[in-house]
Amino acid sequence: MNVVSNTLDTQAREIMRGNDRGTYTVPTDGLYPYQWNWDSAFAALGFATFDLDRAWVELETLFTGQWSNGMVPHIIFHEASDGYFPGPDVWGTTHTPPTSGISQPPVAASFTRAVFEKNPESGRAHLAALFPKLLASHRWFFEHRNEDGMIVVNHPWESGRDNAPEWDEAMENIDISRVGDYKRNDLGHVDPHMRPQKTDYDRFMAIVYAGRDCEWDEAEMTANGPFRVADPGMTFILLRANRDLLALADVLGEDGGEIRGWITAIEAGVEKLWNPAIGAYDALNVRTGEFAGSVSSASFLCWYAGIDDHRMLTAFDRVIKATTFSMPSHDPESARFEPFRYWRGPVWGIINTLLAMGLKDMGHAAQAEKLREDTAALISKSGFAEYFNPQDGSPAGGMDFTWTAAIWLAWASPTIKTEGS
Ligand code: DGY
């Protein structure tokens, strides 16, 4: 096993080096040719296992995309590439470097803390420079994505879980009459049955055009944007991120009062995402007040947020028994489960990492270890794929993927010390 693991460790580092564009890392060559927000935060976690300076550079480059209102966009278009749709001209934002107009799950503060704790002495100056930017990004979430302590997304892409079934109902009503023709590039890289469908993309584009039309005005999108859904994933991830940011504030001797207020507010918001009808945390369409009725891998991020909810252990036990490899991104017993299609069923190593971090923190070591073993088995069997079929473990999406290599190095590999995982 060790020989195999060592070989995979070497491969993982090679993948990260291969996707390294100097100051930022692309998720994978071809399919995603720019810097993506949470992909980069995961890359920093991976780099921190073998090149701590490079880990800081990754985070610092991410924040060169930050807007003056505090938002860290989900894509930063550092260099021109015609290989991706929708590119910078479609988003029509005015930032330099060009960016998209929405954000992505804010794992940056949590992973900044992890990178910092690798070597607090050498990391202190980096941390001091990043802290106000992280704080501004969390303030942006609280000002523009907060509905009563629940964190909402204005676009499924913002959740990072693009075509998850929890968006289906809210997406159905989006007007696509003005979308017109466009050419997707993703289908030239990945088998269409592993990607979102055209019906999804039409709606993804309708929301992008609505944002562009109002010049990405947050107040306008909050009031009238086509999509506004409270997401357990975002809510739990931001709650954890605030706890980690507070720990960093303490290290720097900064006042943590504002952050404490956010923590209290989101803890109250979490309660509103509990859907008794499915016995799980669920997405909630704030325009209609309707739950999505969807048990997803994001429902289980409660532990990552520091909430030890034993009701979710019951759901966890049921879901992990339903597929060979865990954690499927959508409930395998649901009619909407599709084992190969992106966020409608496949296992994602990055989500397993977050789930296991939370489970371990909350004293559920056996469940955390099950996820680590499954992730290691999937990567050993199928390589560093973007995601995996939970039934037979086959690879899906892009290959040689940065974040899969990163979480192998930081958490899944049997050769590493796992005290931080
Ligand atoms: C894509 O293009 O598939 C991305 O997930 C959007 O960020």
PDB file of N, CA, C and O in Angstrom, residues 348-409:
ATOM      1  N   TRP A 348     -17.563  13.683  -4.742  1.00  0.00           N
ATOM      2  CA  TRP A 348     -16.547  14.728  -4.928  1.00  0.00           C
ATOM      3  C   TRP A 348     -15.577  14.652  -3.740  1.00  0.00           C
ATOM      4  O   TRP A 348     -15.992  14.797  -2.583  1.00  0.00           O
ATOM      5  N   GLY A 349     -14.292  14.476  -4.048  1.00  0.00           N
ATOM      6  CA  GLY A 349     -13.293  14.366  -2.977  1.00  0.00           C
ATOM      7  C   GLY A 349     -13.245  15.600  -2.092  1.00  0.00           C
ATOM      8  O   GLY A 349     -13.024  15.493  -0.879  1.00  0.00           O
ATOM      9  N   ILE A 350     -13.470  16.773  -2.678  1.00  0.00           N
ATOM     10  CA  ILE A 350     -13.385  17.996  -1.856  1.00  0.00           C
ATOM     11  C   ILE A 350     -14.507  18.032  -0.818  1.00  0.00           C
ATOM     12  O   ILE A 350     -14.305  18.470   0.302  1.00  0.00           O
ATOM     13  N   ILE A 351     -15.697  17.577  -1.202  1.00  0.00           N
ATOM     14  CA  ILE A 351     -16.795  17.571  -0.229  1.00  0.00           C
ATOM     15  C   ILE A 351     -16.499  16.533   0.846  1.00  0.00           C
ATOM     16  O   ILE A 351     -16.716  16.776   2.039  1.00  0.00           O
ATOM     17  N   ASN A 352     -15.988  15.374   0.443  1.00  0.00           N
ATOM     18  CA  ASN A 352     -15.617  14.372   1.441  1.00  0.00           C
ATOM     19  C   ASN A 352     -14.610  14.940   2.447  1.00  0.00           C
ATOM     20  O   ASN A 352     -14.675  14.651   3.642  1.00  0.00           O
ATOM     21  N   THR A 353     -13.688  15.747   1.950  1.00  0.00           N
ATOM     22  CA  THR A 353     -12.690  16.349   2.840  1.00  0.00           C
ATOM     23  C   THR A 353     -13.367  17.236   3.880  1.00  0.00           C
ATOM     24  O   THR A 353     -13.102  17.132   5.082  1.00  0.00           O
ATOM     25  N   LEU A 354     -14.266  18.109   3.422  1.00  0.00           N
ATOM     26  CA  LEU A 354     -14.948  19.015   4.356  1.00  0.00           C
ATOM     27  C   LEU A 354     -15.804  18.218   5.334  1.00  0.00           C
ATOM     28  O   LEU A 354     -15.810  18.494   6.548  1.00  0.00           O
ATOM     29  N   LEU A 355     -16.518  17.218   4.804  1.00  0.00           N
ATOM     30  CA  LEU A 355     -17.366  16.398   5.675  1.00  0.00           C
ATOM     31  C   LEU A 355     -16.528  15.715   6.750  1.00  0.00           C
ATOM     32  O   LEU A 355     -16.891  15.705   7.930  1.00  0.00           O
ATOM     33  N   ALA A 356     -15.411  15.149   6.326  1.00  0.00           N
ATOM     34  CA  ALA A 356     -14.576  14.409   7.280  1.00  0.00           C
ATOM     35  C   ALA A 356     -13.927  15.336   8.298  1.00  0.00           C
ATOM     36  O   ALA A 356     -13.802  14.979   9.473  1.00  0.00           O
ATOM     37  N   MET A 357     -13.525  16.538   7.867  1.00  0.00           N
ATOM     38  CA  MET A 357     -12.974  17.505   8.830  1.00  0.00           C
ATOM     39  C   MET A 357     -14.000  17.759   9.936  1.00  0.00           C
ATOM     40  O   MET A 357     -13.680  17.770  11.123  1.00  0.00           O
ATOM     41  N   GLY A 358     -15.251  17.975   9.510  1.00  0.00           N
ATOM     42  CA  GLY A 358     -16.309  18.263  10.479  1.00  0.00           C
ATOM     43  C   GLY A 358     -16.623  17.073  11.360  1.00  0.00           C
ATOM     44  O   GLY A 358     -16.747  17.198  12.586  1.00  0.00           O
ATOM     45  N   LEU A 359     -16.753  15.898  10.735  1.00  0.00           N
ATOM     46  CA  LEU A 359     -17.077  14.695  11.511  1.00  0.00           C
ATOM     47  C   LEU A 359     -16.002  14.438  12.560  1.00  0.00           C
ATOM     48  O   LEU A 359     -16.302  14.118  13.720  1.00  0.00           O
ATOM     49  N   LYS A 360     -14.755  14.593  12.155  1.00  0.00           N
ATOM     50  CA  LYS A 360     -13.656  14.337  13.097  1.00  0.00           C
ATOM     51  C   LYS A 360     -13.686  15.352  14.244  1.00  0.00           C
ATOM     52  O   LYS A 360     -13.580  14.982  15.417  1.00  0.00           O
ATOM     53  N   ASP A 361     -13.873  16.620  13.902  1.00  0.00           N
ATOM     54  CA  ASP A 361     -13.950  17.662  14.941  1.00  0.00           C
ATOM     55  C   ASP A 361     -15.048  17.369  15.963  1.00  0.00           C
ATOM     56  O   ASP A 361     -14.918  17.688  17.136  1.00  0.00           O
ATOM     57  N   MET A 362     -16.146  16.785  15.482  1.00  0.00           N
ATOM     58  CA  MET A 362     -17.308  16.571  16.351  1.00  0.00           C
ATOM     59  C   MET A 362     -17.295  15.192  17.004  1.00  0.00           C
ATOM     60  O   MET A 362     -18.301  14.749  17.556  1.00  0.00           O
ATOM     61  N   GLY A 363     -16.173  14.472  16.859  1.00  0.00           N
ATOM     62  CA  GLY A 363     -16.022  13.204  17.568  1.00  0.00           C
ATOM     63  C   GLY A 363     -16.580  11.995  16.832  1.00  0.00           C
ATOM     64  O   GLY A 363     -16.781  10.943  17.446  1.00  0.00           O
ATOM     65  N   HIS A 364     -16.852  12.134  15.546  1.00  0.00           N
ATOM     66  CA  HIS A 364     -17.362  10.989  14.780  1.00  0.00           C
ATOM     67  C   HIS A 364     -16.240  10.435  13.891  1.00  0.00           C
ATOM     68  O   HIS A 364     -16.277  10.520  12.660  1.00  0.00           O
ATOM     69  N   ALA A 365     -15.231   9.885  14.560  1.00  0.00           N
ATOM     70  CA  ALA A 365     -14.010   9.477  13.854  1.00  0.00           C
ATOM     71  C   ALA A 365     -14.273   8.350  12.861  1.00  0.00           C
ATOM     72  O   ALA A 365     -13.661   8.309  11.782  1.00  0.00           O
ATOM     73  N   ALA A 366     -15.170   7.423  13.196  1.00  0.00           N
ATOM     74  CA  ALA A 366     -15.399   6.277  12.303  1.00  0.00           C
ATOM     75  C   ALA A 366     -16.010   6.745  10.976  1.00  0.00           C
ATOM     76  O   ALA A 366     -15.597   6.300   9.891  1.00  0.00           O
ATOM     77  N   GLN A 367     -16.969   7.660  11.056  1.00  0.00           N
ATOM     78  CA  GLN A 367     -17.586   8.172   9.828  1.00  0.00           C
ATOM     79  C   GLN A 367     -16.561   8.973   9.004  1.00  0.00           C
ATOM     80  O   GLN A 367     -16.537   8.879   7.771  1.00  0.00           O
ATOM     81  N   ALA A 368     -15.726   9.728   9.701  1.00  0.00           N
ATOM     82  CA  ALA A 368     -14.694  10.500   8.998  1.00  0.00           C
ATOM     83  C   ALA A 368     -13.734   9.553   8.277  1.00  0.00           C
ATOM     84  O   ALA A 368     -13.364   9.777   7.112  1.00  0.00           O
ATOM     85  N   GLU A 369     -13.368   8.475   8.947  1.00  0.00           N
ATOM     86  CA  GLU A 369     -12.415   7.527   8.362  1.00  0.00           C
ATOM     87  C   GLU A 369     -13.032   6.775   7.182  1.00  0.00           C
ATOM     88  O   GLU A 369     -12.364   6.502   6.189  1.00  0.00           O
ATOM     89  N   LYS A 370     -14.321   6.482   7.267  1.00  0.00           N
ATOM     90  CA  LYS A 370     -15.021   5.828   6.134  1.00  0.00           C
ATOM     91  C   LYS A 370     -14.896   6.713   4.874  1.00  0.00           C
ATOM     92  O   LYS A 370     -14.609   6.227   3.779  1.00  0.00           O
ATOM     93  N   LEU A 371     -15.090   8.020   5.044  1.00  0.00           N
ATOM     94  CA  LEU A 371     -15.000   8.917   3.891  1.00  0.00           C
ATOM     95  C   LEU A 371     -13.563   8.998   3.371  1.00  0.00           C
ATOM     96  O   LEU A 371     -13.335   9.052   2.163  1.00  0.00           O
ATOM     97  N   ARG A 372     -12.602   8.995   4.280  1.00  0.00           N
ATOM     98  CA  ARG A 372     -11.209   9.035   3.827  1.00  0.00           C
ATOM     99  C   ARG A 372     -10.842   7.753   3.071  1.00  0.00           C
ATOM    100  O   ARG A 372     -10.240   7.799   2.005  1.00  0.00           O
ATOM    101  N   GLU A 373     -11.267   6.632   3.618  1.00  0.00           N
ATOM    102  CA  GLU A 373     -10.956   5.357   2.948  1.00  0.00           C
ATOM    103  C   GLU A 373     -11.609   5.286   1.571  1.00  0.00           C
ATOM    104  O   GLU A 373     -11.006   4.833   0.600  1.00  0.00           O
ATOM    105  N   ASP A 374     -12.867   5.726   1.480  1.00  0.00           N
ATOM    106  CA  ASP A 374     -13.548   5.698   0.178  1.00  0.00           C
ATOM    107  C   ASP A 374     -12.850   6.620  -0.818  1.00  0.00           C
ATOM    108  O   ASP A 374     -12.679   6.276  -1.989  1.00  0.00           O
ATOM    109  N   THR A 375     -12.454   7.792  -0.350  1.00  0.00           N
ATOM    110  CA  THR A 375     -11.792   8.752  -1.247  1.00  0.00           C
ATOM    111  C   THR A 375     -10.460   8.184  -1.726  1.00  0.00           C
ATOM    112  O   THR A 375     -10.129   8.252  -2.923  1.00  0.00           O
ATOM    113  N   ALA A 376      -9.709   7.600  -0.798  1.00  0.00           N
ATOM    114  CA  ALA A 376      -8.420   7.006  -1.174  1.00  0.00           C
ATOM    115  C   ALA A 376      -8.634   5.853  -2.159  1.00  0.00           C
ATOM    116  O   ALA A 376      -7.883   5.703  -3.137  1.00  0.00           O
ATOM    117  N   ALA A 377      -9.676   5.056  -1.928  1.00  0.00           N
ATOM    118  CA  ALA A 377      -9.947   3.923  -2.829  1.00  0.00           C
ATOM    119  C   ALA A 377     -10.335   4.430  -4.226  1.00  0.00           C
ATOM    120  O   ALA A 377      -9.893   3.878  -5.250  1.00  0.00           O
ATOM    121  N   LEU A 378     -11.134   5.466  -4.290  1.00  0.00           N
ATOM    122  CA  LEU A 378     -11.553   6.011  -5.584  1.00  0.00           C
ATOM    123  C   LEU A 378     -10.360   6.544  -6.367  1.00  0.00           C
ATOM    124  O   LEU A 378     -10.211   6.274  -7.569  1.00  0.00           O
ATOM    125  N   ILE A 379      -9.502   7.286  -5.686  1.00  0.00           N
ATOM    126  CA  ILE A 379      -8.337   7.862  -6.379  1.00  0.00           C
ATOM    127  C   ILE A 379      -7.369   6.751  -6.786  1.00  0.00           C
ATOM    128  O   ILE A 379      -6.815   6.756  -7.888  1.00  0.00           O
ATOM    129  N   SER A 380      -7.186   5.763  -5.912  1.00  0.00           N
ATOM    130  CA  SER A 380      -6.286   4.645  -6.244  1.00  0.00           C
ATOM    131  C   SER A 380      -6.806   3.883  -7.460  1.00  0.00           C
ATOM    132  O   SER A 380      -6.047   3.449  -8.321  1.00  0.00           O
ATOM    133  N   LYS A 381      -8.130   3.741  -7.538  1.00  0.00           N
ATOM    134  CA  LYS A 381      -8.738   2.970  -8.625  1.00  0.00           C
ATOM    135  C   LYS A 381      -8.815   3.775  -9.924  1.00  0.00           C
ATOM    136  O   LYS A 381      -8.543   3.266 -11.001  1.00  0.00           O
ATOM    137  N   SER A 382      -9.167   5.067  -9.810  1.00  0.00           N
ATOM    138  CA  SER A 382      -9.561   5.815 -11.004  1.00  0.00           C
ATOM    139  C   SER A 382      -8.753   7.074 -11.269  1.00  0.00           C
ATOM    140  O   SER A 382      -9.049   7.810 -12.208  1.00  0.00           O
ATOM    141  N   GLY A 383      -7.758   7.343 -10.448  1.00  0.00           N
ATOM    142  CA  GLY A 383      -6.916   8.517 -10.691  1.00  0.00           C
ATOM    143  C   GLY A 383      -7.515   9.793 -10.122  1.00  0.00           C
ATOM    144  O   GLY A 383      -8.525   9.777  -9.421  1.00  0.00           O
ATOM    145  N   PHE A 384      -6.877  10.915 -10.476  1.00  0.00           N
ATOM    146  CA  PHE A 384      -7.239  12.206  -9.885  1.00  0.00           C
ATOM    147  C   PHE A 384      -8.337  12.887 -10.700  1.00  0.00           C
ATOM    148  O   PHE A 384      -8.145  13.964 -11.256  1.00  0.00           O
ATOM    149  N   ALA A 385      -9.487  12.195 -10.758  1.00  0.00           N
ATOM    150  CA  ALA A 385     -10.611  12.709 -11.539  1.00  0.00           C
ATOM    151  C   ALA A 385     -11.292  13.856 -10.808  1.00  0.00           C
ATOM    152  O   ALA A 385     -11.174  14.008  -9.597  1.00  0.00           O
ATOM    153  N   GLU A 386     -12.061  14.622 -11.579  1.00  0.00           N
ATOM    154  CA  GLU A 386     -12.826  15.739 -10.988  1.00  0.00           C
ATOM    155  C   GLU A 386     -13.859  15.190  -9.986  1.00  0.00           C
ATOM    156  O   GLU A 386     -14.047  15.742  -8.911  1.00  0.00           O
ATOM    157  N   TYR A 387     -14.526  14.081 -10.344  1.00  0.00           N
ATOM    158  CA  TYR A 387     -15.522  13.447  -9.478  1.00  0.00           C
ATOM    159  C   TYR A 387     -15.642  11.990  -9.903  1.00  0.00           C
ATOM    160  O   TYR A 387     -15.011  11.574 -10.889  1.00  0.00           O
ATOM    161  N   PHE A 388     -16.451  11.207  -9.156  1.00  0.00           N
ATOM    162  CA  PHE A 388     -16.451   9.757  -9.349  1.00  0.00           C
ATOM    163  C   PHE A 388     -17.875   9.212  -9.266  1.00  0.00           C
ATOM    164  O   PHE A 388     -18.697   9.699  -8.476  1.00  0.00           O
ATOM    165  N   ASN A 389     -18.122   8.155 -10.016  1.00  0.00           N
ATOM    166  CA  ASN A 389     -19.399   7.452  -9.923  1.00  0.00           C
ATOM    167  C   ASN A 389     -19.449   6.694  -8.588  1.00  0.00           C
ATOM    168  O   ASN A 389     -18.561   5.878  -8.309  1.00  0.00           O
ATOM    169  N   PRO A 390     -20.461   6.963  -7.746  1.00  0.00           N
ATOM    170  CA  PRO A 390     -20.484   6.345  -6.415  1.00  0.00           C
ATOM    171  C   PRO A 390     -20.830   4.862  -6.434  1.00  0.00           C
ATOM    172  O   PRO A 390     -20.657   4.169  -5.431  1.00  0.00           O
ATOM    173  N   GLN A 391     -21.320   4.375  -7.564  1.00  0.00           N
ATOM    174  CA  GLN A 391     -21.709   2.959  -7.621  1.00  0.00           C
ATOM    175  C   GLN A 391     -20.541   2.065  -8.018  1.00  0.00           C
ATOM    176  O   GLN A 391     -20.270   1.069  -7.365  1.00  0.00           O
ATOM    177  N   ASP A 392     -19.833   2.435  -9.097  1.00  0.00           N
ATOM    178  CA  ASP A 392     -18.730   1.559  -9.526  1.00  0.00           C
ATOM    179  C   ASP A 392     -17.359   2.232  -9.392  1.00  0.00           C
ATOM    180  O   ASP A 392     -16.339   1.633  -9.746  1.00  0.00           O
ATOM    181  N   GLY A 393     -17.329   3.463  -8.938  1.00  0.00           N
ATOM    182  CA  GLY A 393     -16.046   4.133  -8.694  1.00  0.00           C
ATOM    183  C   GLY A 393     -15.355   4.639  -9.939  1.00  0.00           C
ATOM    184  O   GLY A 393     -14.194   5.061  -9.877  1.00  0.00           O
ATOM    185  N   SER A 394     -16.031   4.623 -11.076  1.00  0.00           N
ATOM    186  CA  SER A 394     -15.338   5.055 -12.290  1.00  0.00           C
ATOM    187  C   SER A 394     -15.164   6.576 -12.303  1.00  0.00           C
ATOM    188  O   SER A 394     -15.923   7.317 -11.671  1.00  0.00           O
ATOM    189  N   PRO A 395     -14.119   7.037 -13.024  1.00  0.00           N
ATOM    190  CA  PRO A 395     -13.803   8.471 -13.016  1.00  0.00           C
ATOM    191  C   PRO A 395     -14.800   9.271 -13.859  1.00  0.00           C
ATOM    192  O   PRO A 395     -15.339   8.745 -14.836  1.00  0.00           O
ATOM    193  N   ALA A 396     -15.005  10.533 -13.514  1.00  0.00           N
ATOM    194  CA  ALA A 396     -15.931  11.368 -14.267  1.00  0.00           C
ATOM    195  C   ALA A 396     -15.417  12.806 -14.306  1.00  0.00           C
ATOM    196  O   ALA A 396     -14.648  13.230 -13.443  1.00  0.00           O
ATOM    197  N   GLY A 397     -15.859  13.531 -15.359  1.00  0.00           N
ATOM    198  CA  GLY A 397     -15.450  14.927 -15.525  1.00  0.00           C
ATOM    199  C   GLY A 397     -14.017  15.023 -16.024  1.00  0.00           C
ATOM    200  O   GLY A 397     -13.518  14.136 -16.719  1.00  0.00           O
ATOM    201  N   GLY A 398     -13.331  16.132 -15.658  1.00  0.00           N
ATOM    202  CA  GLY A 398     -11.949  16.328 -16.084  1.00  0.00           C
ATOM    203  C   GLY A 398     -11.001  15.410 -15.325  1.00  0.00           C
ATOM    204  O   GLY A 398     -11.311  14.936 -14.228  1.00  0.00           O
ATOM    205  N   MET A 399      -9.834  15.145 -15.920  1.00  0.00           N
ATOM    206  CA  MET A 399      -8.816  14.327 -15.242  1.00  0.00           C
ATOM    207  C   MET A 399      -7.667  15.250 -14.793  1.00  0.00           C
ATOM    208  O   MET A 399      -7.652  16.416 -15.103  1.00  0.00           O
ATOM    209  N   ASP A 400      -6.718  14.653 -14.072  1.00  0.00           N
ATOM    210  CA  ASP A 400      -5.562  15.400 -13.544  1.00  0.00           C
ATOM    211  C   ASP A 400      -6.024  16.675 -12.867  1.00  0.00           C
ATOM    212  O   ASP A 400      -5.531  17.779 -13.131  1.00  0.00           O
ATOM    213  N   PHE A 401      -6.954  16.528 -11.969  1.00  0.00           N
ATOM    214  CA  PHE A 401      -7.644  17.664 -11.387  1.00  0.00           C
ATOM    215  C   PHE A 401      -6.906  18.192 -10.157  1.00  0.00           C
ATOM    216  O   PHE A 401      -6.572  17.435  -9.235  1.00  0.00           O
ATOM    217  N   THR A 402      -6.700  19.510 -10.144  1.00  0.00           N
ATOM    218  CA  THR A 402      -5.941  20.134  -9.053  1.00  0.00           C
ATOM    219  C   THR A 402      -6.524  19.810  -7.688  1.00  0.00           C
ATOM    220  O   THR A 402      -5.818  19.387  -6.769  1.00  0.00           O
ATOM    221  N   TRP A 403      -7.849  20.015  -7.521  1.00  0.00           N
ATOM    222  CA  TRP A 403      -8.352  19.887  -6.142  1.00  0.00           C
ATOM    223  C   TRP A 403      -8.382  18.443  -5.668  1.00  0.00           C
ATOM    224  O   TRP A 403      -8.254  18.188  -4.469  1.00  0.00           O
ATOM    225  N   THR A 404      -8.489  17.497  -6.593  1.00  0.00           N
ATOM    226  CA  THR A 404      -8.443  16.098  -6.174  1.00  0.00           C
ATOM    227  C   THR A 404      -7.019  15.744  -5.742  1.00  0.00           C
ATOM    228  O   THR A 404      -6.808  15.042  -4.739  1.00  0.00           O
ATOM    229  N   ALA A 405      -6.029  16.263  -6.489  1.00  0.00           N
ATOM    230  CA  ALA A 405      -4.628  16.059  -6.089  1.00  0.00           C
ATOM    231  C   ALA A 405      -4.370  16.735  -4.734  1.00  0.00           C
ATOM    232  O   ALA A 405      -3.687  16.175  -3.861  1.00  0.00           O
ATOM    233  N   ALA A 406      -4.934  17.918  -4.560  1.00  0.00           N
ATOM    234  CA  ALA A 406      -4.684  18.681  -3.326  1.00  0.00           C
ATOM    235  C   ALA A 406      -5.244  17.972  -2.098  1.00  0.00           C
ATOM    236  O   ALA A 406      -4.571  17.877  -1.059  1.00  0.00           O
ATOM    237  N   ILE A 407      -6.464  17.457  -2.229  1.00  0.00           N
ATOM    238  CA  ILE A 407      -7.047  16.815  -1.031  1.00  0.00           C
ATOM    239  C   ILE A 407      -6.412  15.447  -0.788  1.00  0.00           C
ATOM    240  O   ILE A 407      -6.395  14.963   0.339  1.00  0.00           O
ATOM    241  N   TRP A 408      -5.897  14.830  -1.856  1.00  0.00           N
ATOM    242  CA  TRP A 408      -5.102  13.602  -1.633  1.00  0.00           C
ATOM    243  C   TRP A 408      -3.917  13.919  -0.731  1.00  0.00           C
ATOM    244  O   TRP A 408      -3.666  13.258   0.277  1.00  0.00           O
ATOM    245  N   LEU A 409      -3.188  14.976  -1.097  1.00  0.00           N
ATOM    246  CA  LEU A 409      -1.977  15.326  -0.346  1.00  0.00           C
ATOM    247  C   LEU A 409      -2.293  15.819   1.065  1.00  0.00           C
ATOM    248  O   LEU A 409      -1.569  15.528   2.014  1.00  0.00           O
TER     249      LEU A 409
END
